[in-house]
Each structure stands twice: as structure tokens, then as C-alpha cells.
Amino acid sequence: MASYFGIAIQTQLPISLLNPNHSFVDIEIFFLSSTYCLTTSRITEGYLCWLLEFGHLLSPSKIRRLIRAGYLYDSAILGGLIEFLLENKIMPNQWKIVTPFCHKRKKSEQLFEGPTPRTPSSYFLKYRILAPQFQLDGTKFLTPTKAIYRSCVELRNRARFGSIVNADVASYLEKHPTSTAYQIAKGTHHHKARVFTVYENILAAS
């Protein structure tokens, strides 16, 4: 699933049974699922490079909604990833609605096996997680952006539309063209009223 979103690594996510070429893939669920996948330096660098490139397309309010709905995530690693976004000034005023769901480890522990880093990364260290100061190179870990947008409709529409809801409804319909508004609301995890409005506008314009 990571490769579908343009990360040049191999890893397994809880949503990996989906065929991303035919099924809508929720970007925020992908993000929350990634908190369980940072098990090596290479995987972690890949996800961090992805956040630098596409973190501005995430929806903090939708992430909060998914957490409240019971979607699983590692709260300390989520905190580290959000701190990484804040340090890189990616939507710095919007993540405060998610940080209450992020909690420090009870004691310091390493992110993955290996030598203890002499100078841990500040964003993970805030949540008592020890990880190296990565030298992030997007050309090494990411597919070229144009190629990602060509193959990943969910990211492409997020970049095209000013509205997260509009983008997700359009993406869902592109992969499931006969869906009802109710099915789209359920599949995209957006409020029904907003989805129904967008759906009706799309039908009127078609």
C-alpha cells in the first residue's frame, strides 16, 4: 500500500488487502496505519519524506474523527509524526486538534532495533521515542511526484480540489461510479450532509 502512495519501500498495512487500483483508499487511514509500520530506518525515512511532500494534503479534522470512531493508531508515534510536521511548518495551526490524542511513552524506548542514536531526532524525542536524525532524501525514497499523481487518484484529487470532501467524493466516484451518496459517506468517513451536497452538485454538473 505504501508504494501506491509513492513511497519506494515494501511494508504491510492493515489496509493492504485492498486493491488500490480499483478500491478507494482513505489517505487518513493510511496515515494512522503507518504509525505501526516504522520498524526500520528505511521505512521511517520513506514515510517522513512522504510527509514532507504530501503532509499538507492531510485532513487533521478527519484524522480526529477517525480516532474518535475507534481506528487504531500508536499515540506516541503519531505524536512524533505530527511534531515532525510542526517542525517543518506544515499546517502548523491545524494539528492542535489532534495532539490531545498523542501521548508520550511511559519510558524512553527506541523506535526500531539498532544502536542507540547519539543525537536523537527532536520530534520523536518529545514523545520519549529514540530515533536517529534522518538525512531525508525524497529522490531516494519517493516516486517522482508527477508519476504519483498519475497513478494515485486520491492524492491527485486532494491536490486539485480546495475541499477535502470534494476531493474524496470525486475519488470515490472515479473508482466506484455507481455508488450512492450514502455509500460514499460511509466509504470516505465524511459527514453525510456534506457528502450528499457534493454528490448532488456532481450529478447536476454531469
mmCIF file of C-alpha atoms in Angstrom:
data_model
loop_
_atom_site.group_PDB
_atom_site.id
_atom_site.type_symbol
_atom_site.label_atom_id
_atom_site.label_comp_id
_atom_site.label_asym_id
_atom_site.label_seq_id
_atom_site.Cartn_x
_atom_site.Cartn_y
_atom_site.Cartn_z
ATOM 1 C CA MET A 1 0.000 0.000 0.000
ATOM 2 C CA ALA A 2 2.865 2.399 0.716
ATOM 3 C CA SER A 3 4.050 2.036 -2.885
ATOM 4 C CA TYR A 4 0.610 3.100 -4.157
ATOM 5 C CA PHE A 5 1.060 6.413 -2.375
ATOM 6 C CA GLY A 6 4.521 6.801 -3.880
ATOM 7 C CA ILE A 7 6.810 5.547 -1.105
ATOM 8 C CA ALA A 8 9.508 3.330 -2.584
ATOM 9 C CA ILE A 9 9.510 0.750 0.207
ATOM 10 C CA GLN A 10 7.783 -2.532 0.926
ATOM 11 C CA THR A 11 5.723 -2.814 4.093
ATOM 12 C CA GLN A 12 2.392 -4.196 5.249
ATOM 13 C CA LEU A 13 -0.512 -2.122 6.479
ATOM 14 C CA PRO A 14 -3.845 -3.213 7.963
ATOM 15 C CA ILE A 15 -5.496 -1.907 4.779
ATOM 16 C CA SER A 16 -3.139 -3.821 2.456
ATOM 17 C CA LEU A 17 -5.848 -6.297 1.369
ATOM 18 C CA LEU A 18 -7.464 -3.552 -0.704
ATOM 19 C CA ASN A 19 -6.610 -3.330 -4.387
ATOM 20 C CA PRO A 20 -5.776 0.383 -4.599
ATOM 21 C CA ASN A 21 -6.238 0.430 -8.362
ATOM 22 C CA HIS A 22 -9.910 -0.488 -8.013
ATOM 23 C CA SER A 23 -10.898 0.458 -4.438
ATOM 24 C CA PHE A 24 -10.944 3.847 -2.733
ATOM 25 C CA VAL A 25 -8.068 4.130 -0.260
ATOM 26 C CA ASP A 26 -8.510 6.572 2.602
ATOM 27 C CA ILE A 27 -5.438 8.782 2.976
ATOM 28 C CA GLU A 28 -6.024 9.473 6.680
ATOM 29 C CA ILE A 29 -6.449 5.776 7.494
ATOM 30 C CA PHE A 30 -3.204 5.165 5.607
ATOM 31 C CA PHE A 31 -1.552 7.822 7.770
ATOM 32 C CA LEU A 32 -2.862 6.377 11.043
ATOM 33 C CA SER A 33 -1.922 2.841 9.977
ATOM 34 C CA SER A 34 1.624 3.963 9.256
ATOM 35 C CA THR A 35 2.186 4.531 12.990
ATOM 36 C CA TYR A 36 2.508 0.748 13.334
ATOM 37 C CA CYS A 37 4.917 0.336 10.416
ATOM 38 C CA LEU A 38 8.013 2.373 11.332
ATOM 39 C CA THR A 39 10.110 -0.690 12.128
ATOM 40 C CA THR A 40 13.323 0.121 10.191
ATOM 41 C CA SER A 41 15.331 3.186 9.279
ATOM 42 C CA ARG A 42 14.467 2.832 5.603
ATOM 43 C CA ILE A 43 10.717 2.585 6.208
ATOM 44 C CA THR A 44 10.766 5.542 8.599
ATOM 45 C CA GLU A 45 12.742 7.714 6.199
ATOM 46 C CA GLY A 46 10.321 6.845 3.412
ATOM 47 C CA TYR A 47 7.288 7.892 5.447
ATOM 48 C CA LEU A 48 8.946 11.094 6.620
ATOM 49 C CA CYS A 49 9.876 12.021 3.045
ATOM 50 C CA TRP A 50 6.250 11.387 2.083
ATOM 51 C CA LEU A 51 5.028 13.686 4.843
ATOM 52 C CA LEU A 52 7.355 16.451 3.640
ATOM 53 C CA GLU A 53 5.896 16.163 0.136
ATOM 54 C CA PHE A 54 2.232 15.407 0.849
ATOM 55 C CA GLY A 55 1.582 16.202 4.521
ATOM 56 C CA HIS A 56 -0.207 19.413 3.522
ATOM 57 C CA LEU A 57 -2.893 17.276 1.841
ATOM 58 C CA LEU A 58 -3.866 15.517 5.075
ATOM 59 C CA SER A 59 -7.001 16.496 6.987
ATOM 60 C CA PRO A 60 -6.410 16.931 10.739
ATOM 61 C CA SER A 61 -10.173 17.127 11.371
ATOM 62 C CA LYS A 62 -10.755 13.837 9.561
ATOM 63 C CA ILE A 63 -7.900 12.210 11.482
ATOM 64 C CA ARG A 64 -9.555 13.326 14.721
ATOM 65 C CA ARG A 65 -12.884 11.945 13.518
ATOM 66 C CA LEU A 66 -11.326 8.556 12.701
ATOM 67 C CA ILE A 67 -9.615 8.387 16.094
ATOM 68 C CA ARG A 68 -12.890 9.142 17.858
ATOM 69 C CA ALA A 69 -14.537 6.431 15.754
ATOM 70 C CA GLY A 70 -12.068 3.897 17.125
ATOM 71 C CA TYR A 71 -9.464 3.496 14.396
ATOM 72 C CA LEU A 72 -6.268 2.089 15.860
ATOM 73 C CA TYR A 73 -3.015 4.016 15.948
ATOM 74 C CA ASP A 74 0.142 4.314 18.054
ATOM 75 C CA SER A 75 -0.391 7.526 20.019
ATOM 76 C CA ALA A 76 3.299 8.236 20.714
ATOM 77 C CA ILE A 77 4.429 7.678 17.133
ATOM 78 C CA LEU A 78 1.508 9.750 15.883
ATOM 79 C CA GLY A 79 2.717 12.498 18.189
ATOM 80 C CA GLY A 80 6.220 12.230 16.755
ATOM 81 C CA LEU A 81 4.923 12.445 13.186
ATOM 82 C CA ILE A 82 2.796 15.475 13.995
ATOM 83 C CA GLU A 83 5.739 17.121 15.747
ATOM 84 C CA PHE A 84 7.757 16.443 12.582
ATOM 85 C CA LEU A 85 5.087 18.240 10.551
ATOM 86 C CA LEU A 86 5.100 21.147 13.004
ATOM 87 C CA GLU A 87 8.895 21.459 12.911
ATOM 88 C CA ASN A 88 8.695 21.635 9.131
ATOM 89 C CA LYS A 89 5.908 24.239 9.283
ATOM 90 C CA ILE A 90 3.362 22.044 7.507
ATOM 91 C CA MET A 91 -0.086 23.340 8.532
ATOM 92 C CA PRO A 92 1.256 24.388 11.968
ATOM 93 C CA ASN A 93 -2.032 25.884 13.163
ATOM 94 C CA GLN A 94 -4.208 22.904 12.317
ATOM 95 C CA TRP A 95 -2.664 19.980 14.210
ATOM 96 C CA LYS A 96 -3.635 21.208 17.673
ATOM 97 C CA ILE A 97 -6.973 19.392 17.325
ATOM 98 C CA VAL A 98 -5.106 16.055 17.039
ATOM 99 C CA THR A 99 -2.315 16.477 19.611
ATOM 100 C CA PRO A 100 -4.633 15.742 22.599
ATOM 101 C CA PHE A 101 -4.791 12.170 21.286
ATOM 102 C CA CYS A 102 -0.982 11.836 21.290
ATOM 103 C CA HIS A 103 0.736 10.531 24.429
ATOM 104 C CA LYS A 104 4.353 10.060 25.449
ATOM 105 C CA ARG A 105 5.802 6.626 26.107
ATOM 106 C CA LYS A 106 5.948 5.819 29.825
ATOM 107 C CA LYS A 107 9.701 5.472 29.462
ATOM 108 C CA SER A 108 12.183 6.170 26.688
ATOM 109 C CA GLU A 109 12.473 3.451 24.059
ATOM 110 C CA GLN A 110 13.935 3.086 20.602
ATOM 111 C CA LEU A 111 11.770 3.363 17.523
ATOM 112 C CA PHE A 112 13.399 0.279 15.995
ATOM 113 C CA GLU A 113 16.249 -2.128 16.732
ATOM 114 C CA GLY A 114 19.840 -0.984 16.323
ATOM 115 C CA PRO A 115 22.442 1.197 18.048
ATOM 116 C CA THR A 116 21.066 3.885 20.332
ATOM 117 C CA PRO A 117 21.261 7.171 18.405
ATOM 118 C CA ARG A 118 23.731 9.626 19.898
ATOM 119 C CA THR A 119 21.688 12.605 18.774
ATOM 120 C CA PRO A 120 18.019 11.560 18.665
ATOM 121 C CA SER A 121 15.568 13.354 16.424
ATOM 122 C CA SER A 122 13.802 16.080 18.396
ATOM 123 C CA TYR A 123 10.301 15.341 17.034
ATOM 124 C CA PHE A 124 10.273 11.715 18.236
ATOM 125 C CA LEU A 125 12.232 12.507 21.413
ATOM 126 C CA LYS A 126 9.366 14.746 22.582
ATOM 127 C CA TYR A 127 7.300 11.549 22.935
ATOM 128 C CA ARG A 128 10.155 9.570 24.560
ATOM 129 C CA ILE A 129 10.981 7.722 21.352
ATOM 130 C CA LEU A 130 14.640 7.438 20.338
ATOM 131 C CA ALA A 131 15.246 7.675 16.601
ATOM 132 C CA PRO A 132 18.155 8.988 14.508
ATOM 133 C CA GLN A 133 18.354 12.421 12.950
ATOM 134 C CA PHE A 134 17.470 11.296 9.461
ATOM 135 C CA GLN A 135 19.060 12.928 6.408
ATOM 136 C CA LEU A 136 15.903 12.855 4.319
ATOM 137 C CA ASP A 137 16.278 12.434 0.568
ATOM 138 C CA GLY A 138 12.981 12.351 -1.284
ATOM 139 C CA THR A 139 14.655 11.348 -4.559
ATOM 140 C CA LYS A 140 15.787 8.135 -2.869
ATOM 141 C CA PHE A 141 12.529 7.165 -1.165
ATOM 142 C CA LEU A 142 9.735 8.643 -3.290
ATOM 143 C CA THR A 143 8.418 8.062 -6.780
ATOM 144 C CA PRO A 144 8.509 11.316 -8.810
ATOM 145 C CA THR A 145 5.552 13.493 -7.850
ATOM 146 C CA LYS A 146 4.051 13.634 -11.344
ATOM 147 C CA ALA A 147 4.067 9.836 -11.514
ATOM 148 C CA ILE A 148 2.379 9.604 -8.103
ATOM 149 C CA TYR A 149 -0.397 11.955 -9.177
ATOM 150 C CA ARG A 150 -0.912 9.971 -12.378
ATOM 151 C CA SER A 151 -1.376 6.667 -10.540
ATOM 152 C CA CYS A 152 -2.925 7.740 -7.214
ATOM 153 C CA VAL A 153 -6.300 9.363 -7.779
ATOM 154 C CA GLU A 154 -6.803 10.100 -4.065
ATOM 155 C CA LEU A 155 -3.684 12.279 -3.841
ATOM 156 C CA ARG A 156 -4.266 13.787 -7.279
ATOM 157 C CA ASN A 157 -7.735 14.994 -6.355
ATOM 158 C CA ARG A 158 -6.559 16.283 -2.987
ATOM 159 C CA ALA A 159 -4.056 18.446 -4.879
ATOM 160 C CA ARG A 160 -6.687 19.577 -7.415
ATOM 161 C CA PHE A 161 -9.598 20.466 -5.141
ATOM 162 C CA GLY A 162 -9.723 23.100 -2.450
ATOM 163 C CA SER A 163 -12.065 20.909 -0.398
ATOM 164 C CA ILE A 164 -11.123 17.588 1.230
ATOM 165 C CA VAL A 165 -14.726 16.379 0.947
ATOM 166 C CA ASN A 166 -14.982 17.298 -2.735
ATOM 167 C CA ALA A 167 -11.714 15.514 -3.456
ATOM 168 C CA ASP A 168 -12.697 12.323 -1.657
ATOM 169 C CA VAL A 169 -16.158 12.178 -3.209
ATOM 170 C CA ALA A 170 -14.660 12.631 -6.685
ATOM 171 C CA SER A 171 -12.046 9.944 -5.999
ATOM 172 C CA TYR A 172 -14.620 7.506 -4.667
ATOM 173 C CA LEU A 173 -16.872 8.010 -7.684
ATOM 174 C CA GLU A 174 -13.950 7.553 -10.058
ATOM 175 C CA LYS A 175 -13.349 4.085 -8.625
ATOM 176 C CA HIS A 176 -16.967 3.244 -7.728
ATOM 177 C CA PRO A 177 -19.074 5.155 -10.290
ATOM 178 C CA THR A 178 -22.421 3.588 -9.367
ATOM 179 C CA SER A 179 -22.183 4.405 -5.653
ATOM 180 C CA THR A 180 -24.942 6.178 -3.770
ATOM 181 C CA ALA A 181 -24.283 9.231 -1.619
ATOM 182 C CA TYR A 182 -24.796 7.091 1.477
ATOM 183 C CA GLN A 183 -22.167 4.576 0.316
ATOM 184 C CA ILE A 184 -19.726 7.388 -0.418
ATOM 185 C CA ALA A 185 -20.238 8.968 3.010
ATOM 186 C CA LYS A 186 -19.606 5.619 4.663
ATOM 187 C CA GLY A 187 -16.596 4.837 2.489
ATOM 188 C CA THR A 188 -14.921 8.238 2.826
ATOM 189 C CA HIS A 189 -15.722 8.804 6.531
ATOM 190 C CA HIS A 190 -17.121 12.291 5.954
ATOM 191 C CA HIS A 191 -20.300 13.781 7.409
ATOM 192 C CA LYS A 192 -23.342 12.642 5.431
ATOM 193 C CA ALA A 193 -24.788 16.119 4.885
ATOM 194 C CA ARG A 194 -21.605 17.429 3.283
ATOM 195 C CA VAL A 195 -21.203 14.353 1.094
ATOM 196 C CA PHE A 196 -24.819 14.494 -0.050
ATOM 197 C CA THR A 197 -24.414 18.149 -1.088
ATOM 198 C CA VAL A 198 -21.240 17.463 -3.072
ATOM 199 C CA TYR A 199 -22.810 14.373 -4.624
ATOM 200 C CA GLU A 200 -25.851 16.322 -5.794
ATOM 201 C CA ASN A 201 -23.623 19.049 -7.270
ATOM 202 C CA ILE A 202 -21.612 16.462 -9.201
ATOM 203 C CA LEU A 203 -24.782 14.874 -10.565
ATOM 204 C CA ALA A 204 -26.153 18.271 -11.594
ATOM 205 C CA ALA A 205 -22.917 19.108 -13.419
ATOM 206 C CA SER A 206 -22.675 15.793 -15.268
#
